[in-house]
PDB file of C-alpha atoms in Angstrom:
ATOM      1  CA  UNK A   9      28.644  -6.065   6.866  1.00 50.00           C
ATOM      2  CA  UNK A  10      30.706  -7.243   3.458  1.00 49.00           C
ATOM      3  CA  UNK A  11      29.752  -5.374   0.367  1.00 50.00           C
ATOM      4  CA  UNK A  12      28.162  -8.591  -0.519  1.00 58.00           C
ATOM      5  CA  UNK A  13      26.262  -8.669   2.446  1.00 90.00           C
ATOM      6  CA  UNK A  14      24.778  -4.839   1.723  1.00 97.00           C
ATOM      7  CA  UNK A  15      21.003  -4.526   1.529  1.00 98.00           C
ATOM      8  CA  UNK A  16      19.222  -3.650  -1.921  1.00 98.00           C
ATOM      9  CA  UNK A  17      16.812  -0.896  -1.586  1.00 98.00           C
ATOM     10  CA  UNK A  18      13.297  -0.748  -2.711  1.00 98.00           C
ATOM     11  CA  UNK A  19      10.477   1.113  -3.968  1.00 99.00           C
ATOM     12  CA  UNK A  20       6.781  -0.649  -3.602  1.00 98.00           C
ATOM     13  CA  UNK A  21       3.917   0.030  -5.177  1.00 98.00           C
ATOM     14  CA  UNK A  22       1.657  -0.772  -2.299  1.00 98.00           C
ATOM     15  CA  UNK A  23      -1.941  -0.533  -3.859  1.00 97.00           C
ATOM     16  CA  UNK A  24      -5.253   1.080  -2.733  1.00 94.00           C
ATOM     17  CA  UNK A  25      -6.154   0.857   1.148  1.00 96.00           C
ATOM     18  CA  UNK A  26      -6.412  -2.281   3.179  1.00 98.00           C
ATOM     19  CA  UNK A  27      -7.031  -4.655   0.093  1.00 98.00           C
ATOM     20  CA  UNK A  28      -5.056  -7.593   1.556  1.00 98.00           C
ATOM     21  CA  UNK A  29      -8.014  -8.140   4.003  1.00 98.00           C
ATOM     22  CA  UNK A  30     -10.663  -7.686   1.532  1.00 97.00           C
ATOM     23  CA  UNK A  31     -11.264 -11.031  -0.652  1.00 95.00           C
ATOM     24  CA  UNK A  32     -11.983  -9.313  -3.938  1.00 93.00           C
ATOM     25  CA  UNK A  33      -9.252  -6.926  -3.707  1.00 95.00           C
ATOM     26  CA  UNK A  34      -6.630  -9.588  -2.894  1.00 96.00           C
ATOM     27  CA  UNK A  35      -7.601 -11.583  -6.084  1.00 96.00           C
ATOM     28  CA  UNK A  36      -7.199  -8.391  -7.897  1.00 96.00           C
ATOM     29  CA  UNK A  37      -3.637  -8.048  -6.442  1.00 98.00           C
ATOM     30  CA  UNK A  38      -2.451 -11.704  -6.690  1.00 97.00           C
ATOM     31  CA  UNK A  39       0.634 -11.066  -8.275  1.00 98.00           C
ATOM     32  CA  UNK A  40       1.453  -8.226  -5.605  1.00 98.00           C
ATOM     33  CA  UNK A  41       0.769 -10.735  -2.919  1.00 98.00           C
ATOM     34  CA  UNK A  42       2.999 -13.325  -4.347  1.00 98.00           C
ATOM     35  CA  UNK A  43       6.179 -10.671  -5.236  1.00 98.00           C
ATOM     36  CA  UNK A  44       5.663  -9.035  -1.915  1.00 98.00           C
ATOM     37  CA  UNK A  45       5.841 -12.377  -0.090  1.00 98.00           C
ATOM     38  CA  UNK A  46       8.954 -13.638  -1.769  1.00 98.00           C
ATOM     39  CA  UNK A  47      10.806  -9.963  -1.371  1.00 98.00           C
ATOM     40  CA  UNK A  48      12.386 -11.102   2.127  1.00 98.00           C
ATOM     41  CA  UNK A  49      14.217 -14.226   0.025  1.00 97.00           C
ATOM     42  CA  UNK A  50      15.598 -11.397  -2.215  1.00 97.00           C
ATOM     43  CA  UNK A  51      18.006 -10.207   1.018  1.00 97.00           C
ATOM     44  CA  UNK A  52      21.223 -11.454   2.189  1.00 97.00           C
ATOM     45  CA  UNK A  53      19.737 -11.974   5.617  1.00 97.00           C
ATOM     46  CA  UNK A  54      16.984 -10.899   7.569  1.00 98.00           C
ATOM     47  CA  UNK A  55      16.843  -7.628   8.532  1.00 98.00           C
ATOM     48  CA  UNK A  56      17.553  -5.824  11.960  1.00 98.00           C
ATOM     49  CA  UNK A  57      14.987  -3.444  11.071  1.00 98.00           C
ATOM     50  CA  UNK A  58      12.881  -1.771   7.967  1.00 99.00           C
ATOM     51  CA  UNK A  59      12.971   1.790   7.291  1.00 99.00           C
ATOM     52  CA  UNK A  60      10.117   2.957   5.602  1.00 99.00           C
ATOM     53  CA  UNK A  61       9.630   6.162   3.663  1.00 98.00           C
ATOM     54  CA  UNK A  62       5.591   6.302   2.976  1.00 98.00           C
ATOM     55  CA  UNK A  63       3.688   8.296   0.563  1.00 98.00           C
ATOM     56  CA  UNK A  64       0.919   8.671   3.664  1.00 98.00           C
ATOM     57  CA  UNK A  65       3.351  10.821   5.901  1.00 98.00           C
ATOM     58  CA  UNK A  66       4.583  14.259   5.243  1.00 98.00           C
ATOM     59  CA  UNK A  67       5.586  17.132   7.472  1.00 98.00           C
ATOM     60  CA  UNK A  68       7.121  20.742   7.068  1.00 98.00           C
ATOM     61  CA  UNK A  69      10.507  19.147   7.895  1.00 98.00           C
ATOM     62  CA  UNK A  70      11.667  15.628   7.696  1.00 98.00           C
ATOM     63  CA  UNK A  71      10.688  13.606  11.044  1.00 98.00           C
ATOM     64  CA  UNK A  72      11.457  10.023  12.232  1.00 98.00           C
ATOM     65  CA  UNK A  73       8.947   8.043  14.082  1.00 98.00           C
ATOM     66  CA  UNK A  74      10.834   7.030  17.831  1.00 98.00           C
ATOM     67  CA  UNK A  75       7.908   5.167  19.275  1.00 98.00           C
ATOM     68  CA  UNK A  76       9.002   1.528  20.533  1.00 98.00           C
ATOM     69  CA  UNK A  77       5.502   0.520  20.065  1.00 98.00           C
ATOM     70  CA  UNK A  78       4.254   2.270  17.045  1.00 98.00           C
ATOM     71  CA  UNK A  79       0.257   2.453  17.069  1.00 98.00           C
ATOM     72  CA  UNK A  80      -2.020   1.707  13.837  1.00 98.00           C
ATOM     73  CA  UNK A  81      -2.926   4.570  11.707  1.00 98.00           C
ATOM     74  CA  UNK A  82      -6.529   3.848   9.610  1.00 98.00           C
ATOM     75  CA  UNK A  83      -5.888   6.280   6.874  1.00 95.00           C
ATOM     76  CA  UNK A  84      -8.405   5.478   4.733  1.00 96.00           C
ATOM     77  CA  UNK A  85     -11.962   6.103   4.587  1.00 95.00           C
ATOM     78  CA  UNK A  86     -15.058   4.103   3.214  1.00 95.00           C
ATOM     79  CA  UNK A  87     -13.686   0.566   3.646  1.00 97.00           C
ATOM     80  CA  UNK A  88     -15.726  -2.294   5.558  1.00 97.00           C
ATOM     81  CA  UNK A  89     -15.749  -2.104   9.448  1.00 97.00           C
ATOM     82  CA  UNK A  90     -13.280  -5.041   9.912  1.00 98.00           C
ATOM     83  CA  UNK A  91     -10.347  -3.000   8.232  1.00 98.00           C
ATOM     84  CA  UNK A  92     -10.432  -0.427  10.950  1.00 98.00           C
ATOM     85  CA  UNK A  93      -9.790  -3.334  13.786  1.00 98.00           C
ATOM     86  CA  UNK A  94      -6.529  -4.608  11.821  1.00 98.00           C
ATOM     87  CA  UNK A  95      -3.307  -5.076  13.944  1.00 98.00           C
ATOM     88  CA  UNK A  96       0.439  -5.040  12.936  1.00 98.00           C
ATOM     89  CA  UNK A  97       2.413  -5.148  15.844  1.00 98.00           C
ATOM     90  CA  UNK A  98       5.790  -4.878  14.588  1.00 98.00           C
ATOM     91  CA  UNK A  99       8.033  -2.959  17.023  1.00 98.00           C
ATOM     92  CA  UNK A 100       9.411   0.373  16.483  1.00 98.00           C
ATOM     93  CA  UNK A 101      13.186   1.013  17.173  1.00 98.00           C
ATOM     94  CA  UNK A 102      14.291   4.048  19.020  1.00 98.00           C
ATOM     95  CA  UNK A 103      17.920   3.337  18.452  1.00 98.00           C
ATOM     96  CA  UNK A 104      17.728   3.245  14.664  1.00 98.00           C
ATOM     97  CA  UNK A 105      15.297   6.433  14.888  1.00 98.00           C
ATOM     98  CA  UNK A 106      18.278   8.050  16.465  1.00 98.00           C
ATOM     99  CA  UNK A 107      21.032   6.731  13.997  1.00 98.00           C
ATOM    100  CA  UNK A 108      18.580   7.769  10.988  1.00 98.00           C
ATOM    101  CA  UNK A 109      18.490  11.429  13.116  1.00 98.00           C
ATOM    102  CA  UNK A 110      22.465  11.399  13.179  1.00 98.00           C
ATOM    103  CA  UNK A 111      23.244  10.417   9.754  1.00 98.00           C
ATOM    104  CA  UNK A 112      20.772  13.142   8.174  1.00 98.00           C
ATOM    105  CA  UNK A 113      22.316  15.705  10.600  1.00 98.00           C
ATOM    106  CA  UNK A 114      25.528  14.953   9.739  1.00 98.00           C
ATOM    107  CA  UNK A 115      24.336  15.813   6.198  1.00 98.00           C
ATOM    108  CA  UNK A 116      23.190  19.134   7.219  1.00 98.00           C
ATOM    109  CA  UNK A 117      19.592  18.015   6.972  1.00 98.00           C
ATOM    110  CA  UNK A 118      17.417  18.841  10.059  1.00 97.00           C
ATOM    111  CA  UNK A 119      15.130  15.741  11.311  1.00 98.00           C
ATOM    112  CA  UNK A 120      12.508  15.955  14.133  1.00 98.00           C
ATOM    113  CA  UNK A 121      10.999  12.929  15.923  1.00 98.00           C
ATOM    114  CA  UNK A 122       7.365  11.816  16.228  1.00 98.00           C
ATOM    115  CA  UNK A 123       6.573   9.771  19.181  1.00 98.00           C
ATOM    116  CA  UNK A 124       2.943   9.019  18.262  1.00 98.00           C
ATOM    117  CA  UNK A 125       3.409   8.253  14.727  1.00 98.00           C
ATOM    118  CA  UNK A 126       1.848   4.959  13.782  1.00 98.00           C
ATOM    119  CA  UNK A 127       1.638   2.434  10.862  1.00 98.00           C
ATOM    120  CA  UNK A 128      -0.365   3.667   7.872  1.00 98.00           C
ATOM    121  CA  UNK A 129      -1.624   1.502   5.028  1.00 98.00           C
ATOM    122  CA  UNK A 130       1.410   2.617   2.749  1.00 98.00           C
ATOM    123  CA  UNK A 131       3.692   0.901   5.807  1.00 98.00           C
ATOM    124  CA  UNK A 132       1.680  -2.214   6.858  1.00 98.00           C
ATOM    125  CA  UNK A 133       0.334  -3.527   3.785  1.00 98.00           C
ATOM    126  CA  UNK A 134       3.508  -4.334   2.482  1.00 98.00           C
ATOM    127  CA  UNK A 135       5.429  -5.598   5.455  1.00 98.00           C
ATOM    128  CA  UNK A 136       2.234  -7.453   6.188  1.00 98.00           C
ATOM    129  CA  UNK A 137       2.923  -9.267   3.474  1.00 98.00           C
ATOM    130  CA  UNK A 138       6.520  -9.614   3.514  1.00 98.00           C
ATOM    131  CA  UNK A 139       6.819 -10.057   7.443  1.00 98.00           C
ATOM    132  CA  UNK A 140       3.559 -11.461   8.714  1.00 98.00           C
ATOM    133  CA  UNK A 141       4.606 -12.435  11.799  1.00 98.00           C
ATOM    134  CA  UNK A 142       5.513  -8.564  12.565  1.00 98.00           C
ATOM    135  CA  UNK A 143       8.717  -9.677  13.767  1.00 98.00           C
ATOM    136  CA  UNK A 144      10.992  -7.008  12.339  1.00 98.00           C
ATOM    137  CA  UNK A 145      11.208  -3.458  14.003  1.00 98.00           C
ATOM    138  CA  UNK A 146       9.973  -0.591  11.903  1.00 99.00           C
ATOM    139  CA  UNK A 147      10.674   2.799  12.007  1.00 99.00           C
ATOM    140  CA  UNK A 148       9.166   5.609   9.617  1.00 98.00           C
ATOM    141  CA  UNK A 149      10.664   8.456   8.037  1.00 98.00           C
ATOM    142  CA  UNK A 150       8.481  11.173   6.663  1.00 98.00           C
ATOM    143  CA  UNK A 151       8.624  13.393   3.508  1.00 98.00           C
ATOM    144  CA  UNK A 152       8.969  16.773   3.498  1.00 98.00           C
ATOM    145  CA  UNK A 153       6.372  18.542   2.439  1.00 97.00           C
ATOM    146  CA  UNK A 154       7.903  20.848   0.168  1.00 97.00           C
ATOM    147  CA  UNK A 155       8.118  17.651  -2.416  1.00 98.00           C
ATOM    148  CA  UNK A 156      11.616  18.792  -3.523  1.00 98.00           C
ATOM    149  CA  UNK A 157      13.130  15.809  -5.497  1.00 98.00           C
ATOM    150  CA  UNK A 158      16.648  16.882  -4.872  1.00 98.00           C
ATOM    151  CA  UNK A 159      16.264  17.297  -1.304  1.00 98.00           C
ATOM    152  CA  UNK A 160      14.731  13.514  -0.910  1.00 98.00           C
ATOM    153  CA  UNK A 161      17.677  12.136  -2.762  1.00 99.00           C
ATOM    154  CA  UNK A 162      20.121  14.022  -0.769  1.00 98.00           C
ATOM    155  CA  UNK A 163      18.347  12.395   2.488  1.00 98.00           C
ATOM    156  CA  UNK A 164      18.769   8.988   0.743  1.00 99.00           C
ATOM    157  CA  UNK A 165      22.298   9.614   0.281  1.00 98.00           C
ATOM    158  CA  UNK A 166      22.684  10.447   3.619  1.00 99.00           C
ATOM    159  CA  UNK A 167      21.078   7.245   4.691  1.00 99.00           C
ATOM    160  CA  UNK A 168      23.088   4.750   2.777  1.00 98.00           C
ATOM    161  CA  UNK A 169      25.218   3.567   5.508  1.00 98.00           C
ATOM    162  CA  UNK A 170      22.147   1.842   6.587  1.00 98.00           C
ATOM    163  CA  UNK A 171      22.618  -0.618   4.080  1.00 98.00           C
ATOM    164  CA  UNK A 172      25.562  -1.868   5.665  1.00 98.00           C
ATOM    165  CA  UNK A 173      24.197  -1.947   9.211  1.00 98.00           C
ATOM    166  CA  UNK A 174      21.497  -4.651   8.253  1.00 98.00           C
ATOM    167  CA  UNK A 175      18.829  -2.010   7.748  1.00 98.00           C
ATOM    168  CA  UNK A 176      16.138  -2.479   4.643  1.00 98.00           C
ATOM    169  CA  UNK A 177      15.045   0.824   3.335  1.00 99.00           C
ATOM    170  CA  UNK A 178      12.002   0.927   1.624  1.00 99.00           C
ATOM    171  CA  UNK A 179       9.947   3.685  -0.287  1.00 99.00           C
ATOM    172  CA  UNK A 180       6.268   3.183  -0.332  1.00 98.00           C
ATOM    173  CA  UNK A 181       3.899   4.933  -2.524  1.00 98.00           C
ATOM    174  CA  UNK A 182       2.667   4.110  -6.240  1.00 98.00           C
ATOM    175  CA  UNK A 183       4.032   4.648  -9.543  1.00 98.00           C
ATOM    176  CA  UNK A 184       0.524   5.850 -10.558  1.00 98.00           C
ATOM    177  CA  UNK A 185      -2.063   7.902  -8.298  1.00 98.00           C
ATOM    178  CA  UNK A 186      -4.468  10.026  -9.465  1.00 98.00           C
ATOM    179  CA  UNK A 187      -7.819   9.019  -7.822  1.00 95.00           C
ATOM    180  CA  UNK A 188      -9.782  10.034 -10.981  1.00 96.00           C
ATOM    181  CA  UNK A 189      -8.300   7.829 -12.959  1.00 97.00           C
ATOM    182  CA  UNK A 190      -8.281   4.337 -11.535  1.00 97.00           C
ATOM    183  CA  UNK A 191     -10.578   2.025 -13.370  1.00 96.00           C
ATOM    184  CA  UNK A 192     -10.801   4.239 -16.244  1.00 97.00           C
ATOM    185  CA  UNK A 193      -9.941   2.940 -19.302  1.00 98.00           C
ATOM    186  CA  UNK A 194      -8.226   6.503 -20.594  1.00 98.00           C
ATOM    187  CA  UNK A 195      -5.822   6.341 -17.955  1.00 98.00           C
ATOM    188  CA  UNK A 196      -4.343   3.084 -18.855  1.00 98.00           C
ATOM    189  CA  UNK A 197      -2.091   4.957 -21.682  1.00 98.00           C
ATOM    190  CA  UNK A 198      -0.682   7.644 -19.535  1.00 98.00           C
ATOM    191  CA  UNK A 199      -0.123   5.590 -16.615  1.00 98.00           C
ATOM    192  CA  UNK A 200       1.899   2.926 -18.966  1.00 98.00           C
ATOM    193  CA  UNK A 201       3.736   5.937 -20.461  1.00 98.00           C
ATOM    194  CA  UNK A 202       4.983   7.427 -17.006  1.00 98.00           C
ATOM    195  CA  UNK A 203       5.957   4.045 -15.840  1.00 98.00           C
ATOM    196  CA  UNK A 204       7.722   3.362 -18.728  1.00 98.00           C
ATOM    197  CA  UNK A 205       9.690   6.652 -18.206  1.00 98.00           C
ATOM    198  CA  UNK A 206      10.206   5.776 -14.748  1.00 98.00           C
ATOM    199  CA  UNK A 207      11.980   2.487 -15.231  1.00 98.00           C
ATOM    200  CA  UNK A 208      14.135   4.259 -17.858  1.00 98.00           C
ATOM    201  CA  UNK A 209      15.282   6.646 -15.226  1.00 98.00           C
ATOM    202  CA  UNK A 210      15.932   4.241 -12.361  1.00 98.00           C
ATOM    203  CA  UNK A 211      17.829   1.914 -14.771  1.00 98.00           C
ATOM    204  CA  UNK A 212      20.323   4.447 -15.904  1.00 98.00           C
ATOM    205  CA  UNK A 213      23.722   2.971 -15.163  1.00 97.00           C
ATOM    206  CA  UNK A 214      24.992   6.517 -14.081  1.00 98.00           C
ATOM    207  CA  UNK A 215      23.439   7.344 -11.054  1.00 98.00           C
ATOM    208  CA  UNK A 216      24.072  11.405 -11.531  1.00 98.00           C
ATOM    209  CA  UNK A 217      22.019  10.947 -14.744  1.00 98.00           C
ATOM    210  CA  UNK A 218      19.297   8.696 -12.936  1.00 98.00           C
ATOM    211  CA  UNK A 219      19.053  11.427 -10.083  1.00 98.00           C
ATOM    212  CA  UNK A 220      18.784  14.111 -12.556  1.00 98.00           C
ATOM    213  CA  UNK A 221      16.284  12.650 -14.343  1.00 98.00           C
ATOM    214  CA  UNK A 222      14.398  12.001 -11.369  1.00 98.00           C
ATOM    215  CA  UNK A 223      14.898  15.722 -10.107  1.00 98.00           C
ATOM    216  CA  UNK A 224      12.817  16.409 -13.707  1.00 98.00           C
ATOM    217  CA  UNK A 225      10.105  13.941 -13.489  1.00 98.00           C
ATOM    218  CA  UNK A 226       7.611  16.444 -14.257  1.00 98.00           C
ATOM    219  CA  UNK A 227       9.135  16.495 -17.880  1.00 98.00           C
ATOM    220  CA  UNK A 228       8.148  12.917 -18.086  1.00 98.00           C
ATOM    221  CA  UNK A 229       5.496  11.907 -20.332  1.00 98.00           C
ATOM    222  CA  UNK A 230       1.974  12.332 -18.599  1.00 98.00           C
ATOM    223  CA  UNK A 231       3.878  12.980 -15.233  1.00 98.00           C
ATOM    224  CA  UNK A 232       0.648  15.432 -14.011  1.00 98.00           C
ATOM    225  CA  UNK A 233      -1.518  12.988 -15.331  1.00 98.00           C
ATOM    226  CA  UNK A 234      -0.156   9.865 -13.499  1.00 98.00           C
ATOM    227  CA  UNK A 235       0.815  12.269 -10.029  1.00 98.00           C
ATOM    228  CA  UNK A 236      -1.466  15.361  -9.796  1.00 98.00           C
ATOM    229  CA  UNK A 237       0.004  15.580  -6.351  1.00 98.00           C
ATOM    230  CA  UNK A 238       3.599  13.849  -6.100  1.00 98.00           C
ATOM    231  CA  UNK A 239       3.192  12.268  -2.502  1.00 98.00           C
ATOM    232  CA  UNK A 240       3.150   8.686  -3.813  1.00 98.00           C
ATOM    233  CA  UNK A 241       6.063   9.325  -6.079  1.00 98.00           C
ATOM    234  CA  UNK A 242       8.387  11.277  -3.572  1.00 98.00           C
ATOM    235  CA  UNK A 243       9.304   7.878  -1.640  1.00 99.00           C
ATOM    236  CA  UNK A 244      11.289   6.562  -5.007  1.00 99.00           C
ATOM    237  CA  UNK A 245      13.456   9.799  -4.296  1.00 98.00           C
ATOM    238  CA  UNK A 246      14.543   8.609  -0.999  1.00 99.00           C
ATOM    239  CA  UNK A 247      15.140   5.149  -2.299  1.00 99.00           C
ATOM    240  CA  UNK A 248      17.166   6.280  -5.208  1.00 98.00           C
ATOM    241  CA  UNK A 249      19.569   8.617  -3.060  1.00 98.00           C
ATOM    242  CA  UNK A 250      20.124   5.660  -0.907  1.00 99.00           C
ATOM    243  CA  UNK A 251      20.562   3.370  -3.854  1.00 98.00           C
ATOM    244  CA  UNK A 252      24.072   5.400  -4.371  1.00 98.00           C
ATOM    245  CA  UNK A 253      25.766   3.988  -7.492  1.00 98.00           C
ATOM    246  CA  UNK A 254      23.554   0.739  -7.750  1.00 98.00           C
ATOM    247  CA  UNK A 255      21.444   0.669 -10.768  1.00 97.00           C
ATOM    248  CA  UNK A 256      17.723   0.149 -10.225  1.00 98.00           C
ATOM    249  CA  UNK A 257      15.404  -2.503 -12.387  1.00 98.00           C
ATOM    250  CA  UNK A 258      11.686  -2.999 -12.174  1.00 98.00           C
ATOM    251  CA  UNK A 259      11.230  -6.118  -9.977  1.00 98.00           C
ATOM    252  CA  UNK A 260       7.445  -6.191 -11.134  1.00 98.00           C
ATOM    253  CA  UNK A 261       4.429  -4.721 -12.479  1.00 98.00           C
ATOM    254  CA  UNK A 262       0.814  -5.665 -11.433  1.00 98.00           C
ATOM    255  CA  UNK A 263      -1.946  -4.384 -13.595  1.00 98.00           C
ATOM    256  CA  UNK A 264      -4.925  -3.375 -11.129  1.00 97.00           C
ATOM    257  CA  UNK A 265      -7.832  -0.956 -11.837  1.00 97.00           C
ATOM    258  CA  UNK A 266      -6.442  -0.273 -15.405  1.00 97.00           C
ATOM    259  CA  UNK A 267      -2.952   0.905 -14.361  1.00 98.00           C
ATOM    260  CA  UNK A 268       0.273  -0.573 -14.257  1.00 98.00           C
ATOM    261  CA  UNK A 269       1.750  -0.709 -10.509  1.00 98.00           C
ATOM    262  CA  UNK A 270       5.643  -1.254 -10.490  1.00 98.00           C
ATOM    263  CA  UNK A 271       7.704  -1.802  -7.947  1.00 98.00           C
ATOM    264  CA  UNK A 272      11.509  -1.378  -8.334  1.00 98.00           C
ATOM    265  CA  UNK A 273      14.851  -2.933  -6.749  1.00 98.00           C
ATOM    266  CA  UNK A 274      18.093  -1.014  -6.294  1.00 98.00           C
ATOM    267  CA  UNK A 275      21.427  -3.209  -6.108  1.00 96.00           C
ATOM    268  CA  UNK A 276      20.202  -6.355  -6.200  1.00 80.00           C
ATOM    269  CA  UNK A 277      21.636  -8.786  -3.293  1.00 60.00           C
TER     270      UNK A 277
END
């Protein structure tokens, strides 16, 4: 691919649980529905595959999903029965999985494989809205359970060549993930302050400064209020690493459950 065909990189806030299949929640996320559905039109072409780094998969070391037909992973609790029957039948891509492992290995980053790993809601929610026909292969890359921001940025940097190979790299998490804060008036101000800081960080024209800010994210306003545990933030670090020198910007922000949920784009097509 030429430079003009290089794929952008995204971090998306995927919302809570299987909300697209619940009428009241889908209405609350109406802006997210529109924006996710429109995202494929921002790409230079239909991707050959999507590599997802989801806030719902971590392991002691990086791992890559290798199944040709990944199963579903209903990793949520207390939702209507029909949401445990959902199917997103996008194929996997063992070839991309090996390419990911190879790129990480070339950078000195060990990555295992997981032939059983399936699609959690951080994966199938955005992809269902983007590609409802489930006709784009999907591979998942786990976070490393150390949550070391610099290590995840370095992993993203190793994966940059995929952007020139027709692969869409998608980090999926949330800019605010404090279960006790959702739907609480007291959460709005700290969630907004933290997202404003994140937007400033990813918008830095100097990638080194951006990455340094992300490494030290705990110094941001209300950081630990927004993320008592950073599982839903770490996918952003991989996306930022994969962005290379491309500057990020806020793609959109939806206000749901009294907090902002922002999604970011690096290297617009």
